[in-house]
Coordinates of N, CA, C and O and ligand atoms in Angstrom, one line a residue:
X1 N 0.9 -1.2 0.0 CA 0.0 0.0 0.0 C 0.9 1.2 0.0 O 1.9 1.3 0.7
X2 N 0.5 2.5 -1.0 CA 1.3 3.5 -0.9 C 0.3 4.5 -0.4 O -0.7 5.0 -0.8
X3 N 1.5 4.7 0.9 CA 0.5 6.1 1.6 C 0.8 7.5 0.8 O 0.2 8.6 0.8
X4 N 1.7 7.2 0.1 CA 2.1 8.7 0.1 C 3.1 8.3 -1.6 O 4.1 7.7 -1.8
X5 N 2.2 9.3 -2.4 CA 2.9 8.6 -4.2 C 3.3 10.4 -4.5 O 2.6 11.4 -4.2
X6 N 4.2 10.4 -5.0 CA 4.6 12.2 -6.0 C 4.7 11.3 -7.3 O 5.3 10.3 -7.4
X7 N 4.0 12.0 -8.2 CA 4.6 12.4 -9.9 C 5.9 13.4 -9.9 O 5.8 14.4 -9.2
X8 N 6.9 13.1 -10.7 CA 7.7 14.2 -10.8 C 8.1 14.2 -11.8 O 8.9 13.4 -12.2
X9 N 7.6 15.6 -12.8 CA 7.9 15.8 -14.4 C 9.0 16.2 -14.4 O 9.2 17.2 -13.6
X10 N 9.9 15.9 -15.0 CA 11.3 17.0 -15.5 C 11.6 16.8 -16.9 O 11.7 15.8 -17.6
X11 N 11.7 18.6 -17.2 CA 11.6 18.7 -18.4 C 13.0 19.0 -18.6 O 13.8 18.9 -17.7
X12 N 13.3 19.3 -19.8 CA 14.6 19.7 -20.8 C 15.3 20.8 -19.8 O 16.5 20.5 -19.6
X13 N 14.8 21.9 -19.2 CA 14.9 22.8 -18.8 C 15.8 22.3 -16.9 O 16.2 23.1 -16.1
X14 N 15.7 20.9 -16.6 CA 16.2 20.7 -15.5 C 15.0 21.1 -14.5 O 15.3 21.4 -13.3
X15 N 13.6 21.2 -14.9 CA 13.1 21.9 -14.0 C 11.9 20.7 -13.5 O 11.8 19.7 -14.1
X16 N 11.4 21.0 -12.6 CA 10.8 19.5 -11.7 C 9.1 20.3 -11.6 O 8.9 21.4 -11.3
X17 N 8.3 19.4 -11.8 CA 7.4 19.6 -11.4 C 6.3 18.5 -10.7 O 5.8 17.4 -11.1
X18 N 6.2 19.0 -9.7 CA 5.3 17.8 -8.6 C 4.3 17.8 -8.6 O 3.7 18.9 -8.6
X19 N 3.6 16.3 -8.6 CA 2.5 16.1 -8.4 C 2.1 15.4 -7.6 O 2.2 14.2 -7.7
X20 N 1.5 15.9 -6.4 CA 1.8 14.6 -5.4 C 0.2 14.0 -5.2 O -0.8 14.8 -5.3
X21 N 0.1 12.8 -5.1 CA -1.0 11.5 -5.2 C -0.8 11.1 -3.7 O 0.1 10.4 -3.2
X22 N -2.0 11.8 -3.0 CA -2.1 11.0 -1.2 C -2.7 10.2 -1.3 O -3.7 10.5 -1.9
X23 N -2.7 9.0 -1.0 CA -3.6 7.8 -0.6 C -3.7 7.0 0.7 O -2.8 6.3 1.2
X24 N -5.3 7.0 1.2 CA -4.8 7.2 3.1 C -4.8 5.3 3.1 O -5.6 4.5 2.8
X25 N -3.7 5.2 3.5 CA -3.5 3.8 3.8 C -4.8 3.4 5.2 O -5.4 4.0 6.1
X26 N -4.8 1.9 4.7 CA -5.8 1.0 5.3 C -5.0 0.7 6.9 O -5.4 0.8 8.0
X27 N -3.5 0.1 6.3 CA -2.9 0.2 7.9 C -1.5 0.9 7.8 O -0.8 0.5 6.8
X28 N -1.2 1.4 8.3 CA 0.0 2.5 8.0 C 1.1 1.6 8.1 O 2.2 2.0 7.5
X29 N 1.0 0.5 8.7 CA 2.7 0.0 8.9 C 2.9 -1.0 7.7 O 3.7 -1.9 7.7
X30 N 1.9 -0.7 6.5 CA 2.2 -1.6 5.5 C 2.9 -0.2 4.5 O 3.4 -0.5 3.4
X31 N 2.9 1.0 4.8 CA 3.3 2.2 4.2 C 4.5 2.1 3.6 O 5.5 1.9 4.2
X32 N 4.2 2.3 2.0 CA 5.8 2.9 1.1 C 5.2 3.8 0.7 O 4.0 4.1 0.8
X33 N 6.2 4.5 0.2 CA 6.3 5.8 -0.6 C 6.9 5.3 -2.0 O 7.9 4.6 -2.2
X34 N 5.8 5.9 -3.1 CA 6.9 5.6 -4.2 C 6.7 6.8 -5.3 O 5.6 7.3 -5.4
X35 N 7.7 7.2 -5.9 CA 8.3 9.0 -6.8 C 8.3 8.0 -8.2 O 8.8 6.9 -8.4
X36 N 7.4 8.9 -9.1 CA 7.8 8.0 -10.4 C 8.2 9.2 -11.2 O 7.5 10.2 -11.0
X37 N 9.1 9.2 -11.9 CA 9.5 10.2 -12.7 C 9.5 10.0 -14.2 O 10.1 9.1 -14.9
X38 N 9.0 10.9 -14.6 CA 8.9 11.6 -16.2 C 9.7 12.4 -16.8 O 10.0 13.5 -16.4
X39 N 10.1 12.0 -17.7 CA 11.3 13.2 -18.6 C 10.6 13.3 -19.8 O 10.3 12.4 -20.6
X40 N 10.3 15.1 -20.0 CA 10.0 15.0 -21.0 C 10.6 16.0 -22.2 O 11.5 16.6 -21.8
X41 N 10.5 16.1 -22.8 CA 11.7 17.6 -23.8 C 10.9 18.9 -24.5 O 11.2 19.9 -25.2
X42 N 9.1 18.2 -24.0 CA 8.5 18.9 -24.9 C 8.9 20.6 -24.4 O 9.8 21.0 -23.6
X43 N 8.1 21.3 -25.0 CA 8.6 22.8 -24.9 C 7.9 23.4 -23.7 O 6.7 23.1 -23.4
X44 N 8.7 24.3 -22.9 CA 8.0 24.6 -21.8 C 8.9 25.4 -21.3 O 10.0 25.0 -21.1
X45 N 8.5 27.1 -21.2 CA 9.5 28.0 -20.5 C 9.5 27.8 -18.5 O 8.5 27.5 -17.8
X46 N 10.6 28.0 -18.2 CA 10.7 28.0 -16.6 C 9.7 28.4 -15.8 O 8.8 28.0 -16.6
X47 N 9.3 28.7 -15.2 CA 8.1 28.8 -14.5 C 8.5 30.9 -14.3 O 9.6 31.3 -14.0
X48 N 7.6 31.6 -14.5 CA 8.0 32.9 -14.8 C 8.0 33.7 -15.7 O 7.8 34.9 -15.6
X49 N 8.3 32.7 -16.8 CA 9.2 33.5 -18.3 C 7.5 33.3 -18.7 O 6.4 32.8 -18.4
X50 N 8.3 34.4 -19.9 CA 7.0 33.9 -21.0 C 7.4 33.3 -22.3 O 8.6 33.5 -22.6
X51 N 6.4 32.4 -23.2 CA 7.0 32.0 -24.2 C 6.7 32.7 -25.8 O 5.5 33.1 -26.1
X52 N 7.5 32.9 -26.6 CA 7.1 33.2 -27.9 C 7.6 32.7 -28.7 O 8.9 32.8 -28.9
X53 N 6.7 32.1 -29.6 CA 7.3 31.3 -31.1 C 9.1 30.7 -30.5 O 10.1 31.5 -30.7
X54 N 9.2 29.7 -30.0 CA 9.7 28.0 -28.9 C 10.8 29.2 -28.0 O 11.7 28.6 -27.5
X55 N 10.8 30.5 -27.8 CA 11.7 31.0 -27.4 C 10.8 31.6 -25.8 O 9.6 31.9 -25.7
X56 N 11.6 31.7 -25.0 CA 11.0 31.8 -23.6 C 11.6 33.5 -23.1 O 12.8 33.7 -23.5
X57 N 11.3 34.4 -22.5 CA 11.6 35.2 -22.5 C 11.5 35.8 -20.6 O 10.6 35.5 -19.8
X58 N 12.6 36.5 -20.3 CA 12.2 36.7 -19.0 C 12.3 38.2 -19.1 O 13.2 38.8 -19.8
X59 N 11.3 38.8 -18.4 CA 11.2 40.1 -18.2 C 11.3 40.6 -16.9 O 10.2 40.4 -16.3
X60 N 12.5 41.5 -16.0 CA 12.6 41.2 -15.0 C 11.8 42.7 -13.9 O 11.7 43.8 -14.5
X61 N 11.5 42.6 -13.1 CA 10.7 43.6 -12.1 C 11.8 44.6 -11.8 O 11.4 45.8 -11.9
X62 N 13.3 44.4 -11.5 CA 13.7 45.3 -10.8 C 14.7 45.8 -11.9 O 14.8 45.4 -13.1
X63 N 15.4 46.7 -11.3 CA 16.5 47.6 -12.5 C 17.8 47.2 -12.3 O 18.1 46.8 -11.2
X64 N 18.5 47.3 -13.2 CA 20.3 47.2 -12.8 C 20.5 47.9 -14.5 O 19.9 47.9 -15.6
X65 N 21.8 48.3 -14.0 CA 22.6 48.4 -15.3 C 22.9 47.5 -16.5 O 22.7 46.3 -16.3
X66 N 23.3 47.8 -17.4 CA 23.1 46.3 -18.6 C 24.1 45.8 -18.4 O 24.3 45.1 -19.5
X67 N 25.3 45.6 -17.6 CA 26.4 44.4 -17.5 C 25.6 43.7 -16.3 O 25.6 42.5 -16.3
X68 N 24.8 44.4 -15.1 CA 24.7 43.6 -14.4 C 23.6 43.3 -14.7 O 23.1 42.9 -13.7
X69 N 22.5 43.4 -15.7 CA 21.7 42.8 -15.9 C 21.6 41.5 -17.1 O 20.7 40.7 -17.2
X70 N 22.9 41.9 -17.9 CA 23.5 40.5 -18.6 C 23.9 39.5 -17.5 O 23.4 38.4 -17.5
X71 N 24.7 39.9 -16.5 CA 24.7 38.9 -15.5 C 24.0 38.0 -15.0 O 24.3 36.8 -14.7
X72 N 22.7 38.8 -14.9 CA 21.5 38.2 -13.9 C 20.8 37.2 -15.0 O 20.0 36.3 -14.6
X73 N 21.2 37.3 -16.1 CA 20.3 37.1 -17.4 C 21.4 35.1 -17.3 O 20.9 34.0 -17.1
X74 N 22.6 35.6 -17.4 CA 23.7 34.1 -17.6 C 23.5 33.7 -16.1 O 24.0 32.6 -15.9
X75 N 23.1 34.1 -15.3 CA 22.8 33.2 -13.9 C 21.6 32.3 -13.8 O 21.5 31.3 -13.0
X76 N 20.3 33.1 -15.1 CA 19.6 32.3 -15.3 C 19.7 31.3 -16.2 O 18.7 30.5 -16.4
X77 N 20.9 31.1 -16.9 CA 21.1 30.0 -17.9 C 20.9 30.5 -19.3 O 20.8 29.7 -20.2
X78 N 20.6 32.1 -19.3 CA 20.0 32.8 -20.6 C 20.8 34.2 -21.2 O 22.0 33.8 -20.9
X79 N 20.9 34.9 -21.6 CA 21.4 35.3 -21.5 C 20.6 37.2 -22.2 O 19.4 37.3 -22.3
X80 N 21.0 38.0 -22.3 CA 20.2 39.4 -22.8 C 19.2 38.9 -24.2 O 19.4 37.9 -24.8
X81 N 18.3 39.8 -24.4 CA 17.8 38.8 -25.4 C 18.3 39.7 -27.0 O 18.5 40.9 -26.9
X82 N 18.5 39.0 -28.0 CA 19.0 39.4 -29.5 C 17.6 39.5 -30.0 O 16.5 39.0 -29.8
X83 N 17.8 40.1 -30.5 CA 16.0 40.9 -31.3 C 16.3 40.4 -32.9 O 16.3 41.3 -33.7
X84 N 16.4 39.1 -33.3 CA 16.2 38.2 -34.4 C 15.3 38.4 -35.6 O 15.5 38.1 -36.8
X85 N 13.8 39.2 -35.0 CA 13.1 38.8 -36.2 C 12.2 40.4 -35.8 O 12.5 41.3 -35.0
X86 N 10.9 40.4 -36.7 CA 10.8 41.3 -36.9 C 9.4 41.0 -35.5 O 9.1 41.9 -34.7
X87 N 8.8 39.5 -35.4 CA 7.7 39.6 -34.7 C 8.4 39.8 -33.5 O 7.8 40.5 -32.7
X88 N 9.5 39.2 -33.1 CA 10.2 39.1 -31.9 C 10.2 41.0 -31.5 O 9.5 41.4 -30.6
X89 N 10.8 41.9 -32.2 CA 10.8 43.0 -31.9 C 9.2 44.2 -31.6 O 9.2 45.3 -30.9
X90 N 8.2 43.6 -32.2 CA 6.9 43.5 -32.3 C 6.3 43.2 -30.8 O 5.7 44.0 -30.0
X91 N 6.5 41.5 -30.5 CA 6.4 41.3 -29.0 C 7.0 41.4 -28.0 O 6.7 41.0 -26.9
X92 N 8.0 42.0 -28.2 CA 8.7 42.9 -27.2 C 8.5 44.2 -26.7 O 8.6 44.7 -25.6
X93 N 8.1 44.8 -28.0 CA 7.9 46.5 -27.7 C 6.9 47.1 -26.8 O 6.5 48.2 -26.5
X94 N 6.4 45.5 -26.5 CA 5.1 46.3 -25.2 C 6.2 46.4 -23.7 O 5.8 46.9 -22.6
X95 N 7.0 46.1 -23.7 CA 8.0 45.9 -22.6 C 9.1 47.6 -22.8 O 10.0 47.8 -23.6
X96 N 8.5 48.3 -22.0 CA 9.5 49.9 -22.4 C 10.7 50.2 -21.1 O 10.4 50.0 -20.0
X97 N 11.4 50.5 -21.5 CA 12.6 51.1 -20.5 C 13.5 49.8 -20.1 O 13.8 49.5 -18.9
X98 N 14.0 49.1 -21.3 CA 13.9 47.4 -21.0 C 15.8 47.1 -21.6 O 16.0 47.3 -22.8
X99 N 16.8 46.8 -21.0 CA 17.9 46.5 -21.8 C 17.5 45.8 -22.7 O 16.3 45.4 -22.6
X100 N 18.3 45.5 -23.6 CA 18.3 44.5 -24.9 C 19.4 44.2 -25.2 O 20.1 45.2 -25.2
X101 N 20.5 42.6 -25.7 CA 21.1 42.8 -25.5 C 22.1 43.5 -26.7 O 22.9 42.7 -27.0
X102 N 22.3 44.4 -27.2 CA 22.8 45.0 -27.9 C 23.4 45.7 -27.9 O 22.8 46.7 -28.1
X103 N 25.4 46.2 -27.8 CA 26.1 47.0 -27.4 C 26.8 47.8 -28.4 O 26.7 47.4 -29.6
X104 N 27.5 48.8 -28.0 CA 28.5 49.2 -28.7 C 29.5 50.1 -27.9 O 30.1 51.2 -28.1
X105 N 29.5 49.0 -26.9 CA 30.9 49.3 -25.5 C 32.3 49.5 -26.5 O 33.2 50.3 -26.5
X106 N 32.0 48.1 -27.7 CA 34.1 47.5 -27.6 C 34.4 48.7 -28.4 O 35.4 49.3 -28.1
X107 N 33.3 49.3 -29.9 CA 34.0 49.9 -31.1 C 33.4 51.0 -31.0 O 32.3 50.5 -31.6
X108 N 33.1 52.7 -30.6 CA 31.7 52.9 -30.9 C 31.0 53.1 -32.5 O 31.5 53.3 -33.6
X109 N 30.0 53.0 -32.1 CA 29.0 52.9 -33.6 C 28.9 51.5 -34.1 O 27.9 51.1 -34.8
X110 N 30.1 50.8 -33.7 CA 30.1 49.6 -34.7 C 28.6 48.4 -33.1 O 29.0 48.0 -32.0
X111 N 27.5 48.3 -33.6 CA 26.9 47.7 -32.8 C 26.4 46.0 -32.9 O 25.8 45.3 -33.9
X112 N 26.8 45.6 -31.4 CA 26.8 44.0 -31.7 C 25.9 43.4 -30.8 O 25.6 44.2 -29.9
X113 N 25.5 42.4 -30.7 CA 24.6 41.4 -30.1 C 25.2 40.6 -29.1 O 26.2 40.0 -29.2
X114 N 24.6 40.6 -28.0 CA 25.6 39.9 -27.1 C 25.7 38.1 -27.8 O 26.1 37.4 -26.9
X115 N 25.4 37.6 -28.8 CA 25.8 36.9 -28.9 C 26.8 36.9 -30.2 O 27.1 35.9 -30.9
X116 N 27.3 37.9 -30.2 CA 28.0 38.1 -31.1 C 28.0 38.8 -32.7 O 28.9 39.3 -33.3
X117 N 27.0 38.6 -33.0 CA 26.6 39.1 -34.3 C 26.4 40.4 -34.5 O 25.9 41.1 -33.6
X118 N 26.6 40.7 -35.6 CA 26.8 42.4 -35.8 C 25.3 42.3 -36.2 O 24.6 41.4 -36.6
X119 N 24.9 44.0 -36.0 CA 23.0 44.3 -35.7 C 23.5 44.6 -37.5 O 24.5 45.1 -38.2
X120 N 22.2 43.9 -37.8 CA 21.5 44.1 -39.7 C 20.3 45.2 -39.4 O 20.2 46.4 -39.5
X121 N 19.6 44.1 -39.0 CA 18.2 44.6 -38.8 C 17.7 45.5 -37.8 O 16.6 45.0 -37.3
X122 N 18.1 46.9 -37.3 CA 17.4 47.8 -36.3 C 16.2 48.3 -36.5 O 15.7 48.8 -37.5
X123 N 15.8 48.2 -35.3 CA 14.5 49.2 -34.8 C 14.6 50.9 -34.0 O 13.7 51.3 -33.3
X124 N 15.6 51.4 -34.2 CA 16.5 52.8 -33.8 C 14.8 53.8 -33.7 O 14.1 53.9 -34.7
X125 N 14.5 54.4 -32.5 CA 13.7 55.6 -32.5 C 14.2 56.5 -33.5 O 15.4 56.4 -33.6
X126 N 13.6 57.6 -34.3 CA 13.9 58.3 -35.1 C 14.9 59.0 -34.1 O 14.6 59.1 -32.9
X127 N 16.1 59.5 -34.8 CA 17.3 60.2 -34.3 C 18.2 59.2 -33.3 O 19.2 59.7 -32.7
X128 N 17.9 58.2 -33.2 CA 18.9 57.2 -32.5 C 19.4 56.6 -33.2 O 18.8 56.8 -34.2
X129 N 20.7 55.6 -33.3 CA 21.3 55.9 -31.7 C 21.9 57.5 -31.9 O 22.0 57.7 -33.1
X130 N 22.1 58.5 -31.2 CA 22.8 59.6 -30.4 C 24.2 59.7 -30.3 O 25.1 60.4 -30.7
X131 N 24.2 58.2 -29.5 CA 25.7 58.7 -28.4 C 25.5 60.1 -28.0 O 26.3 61.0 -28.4
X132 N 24.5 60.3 -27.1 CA 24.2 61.6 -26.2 C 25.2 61.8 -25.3 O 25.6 60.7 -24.8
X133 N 26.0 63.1 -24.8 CA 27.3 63.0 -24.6 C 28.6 61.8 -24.2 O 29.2 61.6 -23.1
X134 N 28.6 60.9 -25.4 CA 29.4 60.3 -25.9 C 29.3 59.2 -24.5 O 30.2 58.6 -23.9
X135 N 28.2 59.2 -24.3 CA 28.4 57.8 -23.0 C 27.0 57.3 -23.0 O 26.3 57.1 -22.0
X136 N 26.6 57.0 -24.5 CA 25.5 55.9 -24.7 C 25.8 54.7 -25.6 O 25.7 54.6 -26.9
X137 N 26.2 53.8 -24.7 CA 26.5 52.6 -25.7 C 25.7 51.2 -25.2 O 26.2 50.2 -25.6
X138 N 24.7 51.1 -24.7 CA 24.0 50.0 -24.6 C 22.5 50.1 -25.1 O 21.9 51.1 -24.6
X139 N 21.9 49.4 -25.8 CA 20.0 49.7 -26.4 C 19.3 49.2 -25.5 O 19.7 48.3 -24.7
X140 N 18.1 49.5 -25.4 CA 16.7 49.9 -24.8 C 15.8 50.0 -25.6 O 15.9 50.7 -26.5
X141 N 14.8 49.2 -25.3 CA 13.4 49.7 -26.1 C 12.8 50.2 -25.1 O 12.6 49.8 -24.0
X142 N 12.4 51.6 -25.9 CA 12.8 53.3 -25.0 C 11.1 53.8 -25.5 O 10.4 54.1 -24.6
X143 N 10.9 53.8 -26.0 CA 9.8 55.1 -26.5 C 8.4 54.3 -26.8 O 8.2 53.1 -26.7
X144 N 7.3 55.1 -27.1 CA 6.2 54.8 -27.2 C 6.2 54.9 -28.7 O 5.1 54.6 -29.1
X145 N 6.9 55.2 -29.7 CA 6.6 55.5 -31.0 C 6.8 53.8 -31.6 O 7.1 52.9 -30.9
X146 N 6.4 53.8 -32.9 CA 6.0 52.9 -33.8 C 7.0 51.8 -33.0 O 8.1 52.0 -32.5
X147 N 6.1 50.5 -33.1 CA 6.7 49.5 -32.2 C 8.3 48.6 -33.2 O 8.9 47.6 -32.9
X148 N 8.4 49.7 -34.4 CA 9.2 48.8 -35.1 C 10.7 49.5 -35.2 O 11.8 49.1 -35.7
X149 N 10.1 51.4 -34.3 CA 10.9 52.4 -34.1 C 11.5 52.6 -32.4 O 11.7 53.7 -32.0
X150 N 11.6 52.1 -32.0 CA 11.1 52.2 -30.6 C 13.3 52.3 -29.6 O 13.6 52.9 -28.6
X151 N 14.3 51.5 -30.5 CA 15.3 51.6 -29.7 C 16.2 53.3 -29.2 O 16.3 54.4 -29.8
X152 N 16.5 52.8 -28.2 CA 17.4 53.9 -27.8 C 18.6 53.7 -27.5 O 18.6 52.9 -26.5
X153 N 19.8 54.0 -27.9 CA 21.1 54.2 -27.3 C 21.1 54.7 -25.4 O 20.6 55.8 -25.1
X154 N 21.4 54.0 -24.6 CA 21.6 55.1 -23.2 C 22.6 54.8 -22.6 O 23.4 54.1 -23.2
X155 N 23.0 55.3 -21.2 CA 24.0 55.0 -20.5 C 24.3 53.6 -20.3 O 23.4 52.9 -20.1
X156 N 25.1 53.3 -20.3 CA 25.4 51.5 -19.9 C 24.8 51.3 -18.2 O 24.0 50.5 -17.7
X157 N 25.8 52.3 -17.4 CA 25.5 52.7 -16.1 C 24.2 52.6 -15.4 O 24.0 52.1 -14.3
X158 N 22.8 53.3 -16.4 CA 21.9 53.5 -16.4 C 21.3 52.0 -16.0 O 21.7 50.9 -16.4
X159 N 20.2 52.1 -15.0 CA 19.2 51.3 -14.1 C 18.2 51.0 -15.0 O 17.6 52.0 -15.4
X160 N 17.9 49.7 -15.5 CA 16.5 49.7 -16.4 C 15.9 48.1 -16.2 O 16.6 47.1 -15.9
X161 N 14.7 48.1 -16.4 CA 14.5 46.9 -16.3 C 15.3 46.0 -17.5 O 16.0 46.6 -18.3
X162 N 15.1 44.5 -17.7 CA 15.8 44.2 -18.6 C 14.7 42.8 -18.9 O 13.8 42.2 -18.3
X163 N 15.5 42.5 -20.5 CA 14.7 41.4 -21.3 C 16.2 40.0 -21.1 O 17.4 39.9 -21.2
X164 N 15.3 39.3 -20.9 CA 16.8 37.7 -21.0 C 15.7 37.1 -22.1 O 14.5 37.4 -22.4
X165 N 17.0 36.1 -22.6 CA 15.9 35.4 -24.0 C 17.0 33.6 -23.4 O 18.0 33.5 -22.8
X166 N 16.3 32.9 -23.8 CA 16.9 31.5 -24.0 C 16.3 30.7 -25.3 O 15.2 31.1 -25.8
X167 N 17.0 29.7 -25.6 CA 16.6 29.1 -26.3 C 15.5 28.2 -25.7 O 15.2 27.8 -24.5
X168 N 14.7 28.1 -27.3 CA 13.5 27.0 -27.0 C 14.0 25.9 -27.5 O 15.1 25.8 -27.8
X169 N 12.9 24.7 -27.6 CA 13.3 23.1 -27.8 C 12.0 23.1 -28.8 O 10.9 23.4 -28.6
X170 N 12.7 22.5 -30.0 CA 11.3 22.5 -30.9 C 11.8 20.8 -30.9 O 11.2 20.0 -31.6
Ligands
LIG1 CA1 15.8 36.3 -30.3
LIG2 CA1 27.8 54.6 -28.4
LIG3 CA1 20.3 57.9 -27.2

């Protein structure tokens, strides 16, 4: 007789989820416990994030600057998010005052993706980037204007909320 059964899902993501099954035993000293576990890969952001088209996105409550909010982003296993496509930039733009991960710390002007790739495709507010006294080198989706116009150049220094992106599992 099992007094006491958990389900435990774990997905791709390392992440567990419980299901626990009580069953009141007839006499207790015949009591096991038994955990059955499930692995599964289907797609599923962490508990938090949100998902869009297999990509999971975290949007964080508090502010930091954009090194230490790339930080917080690689502690989650994720890292700043790269703005890929055009709907990605689209479902993002409801998120304002937001790092992204996009710099141009190393060269200025020359602007890169924290995963490395050089920006093709920008969404720049009209008259950005600036480099507003020569100490705006990290982007932000900054403004209320057209959601496809929306980035800003700002201080790196500068406190903002921030976007993390991870990969999804198709
Ligand atoms: Ca992306
Ligand atoms: Ca700059
Ligand atoms: Ca600017």
């Amino acid at each position: 007789m099992h007094c006491f059964q958990t389900r435990v899902l774990i997905t791709h993501w390392g992440q567990w989820y419980l299901t626990p099954v009580l069953q009141v035993p007839e006499d207790p000293r015949s009591c096991t416990v038994s955990i059955n576990l499930f692995f599964t890969a289907e797609h599923r952001c962490p508990l938090g994030w949100k998902s869009f088209n297999s990509k999971c996105y975290y949007i964080s409550d508090k502010k930091k600057s954009w090194v230490d909010s790339q930080m917080d982003c690689r502690q989650r296993g994720a890292d700043l998010v790269v703005i890929d496509s055009k709907e990605e930039q689209i479902f993002l733009s409801r998120f304002r005052g937001t790092w992204i991960g996009l710099t141009d710390r190393k060269h200025e002007g020359t602007w890169k993706w924290v995963d490395g790739t050089p920006l093709t495709t920008s969404y720049w507010a009209p008259g950005e980037p600036n480099d507003a006294r020569k100490e705006e080198d990290c982007a932000e989706i900054h403004s209320e204007h057209d959601t496809l116009k929306n980035w800003n150049d700002g201080p790196c220094s500068a406190e903002r909320n921030w976007i993390c992106e991870r990969g999804g599992f198709n």
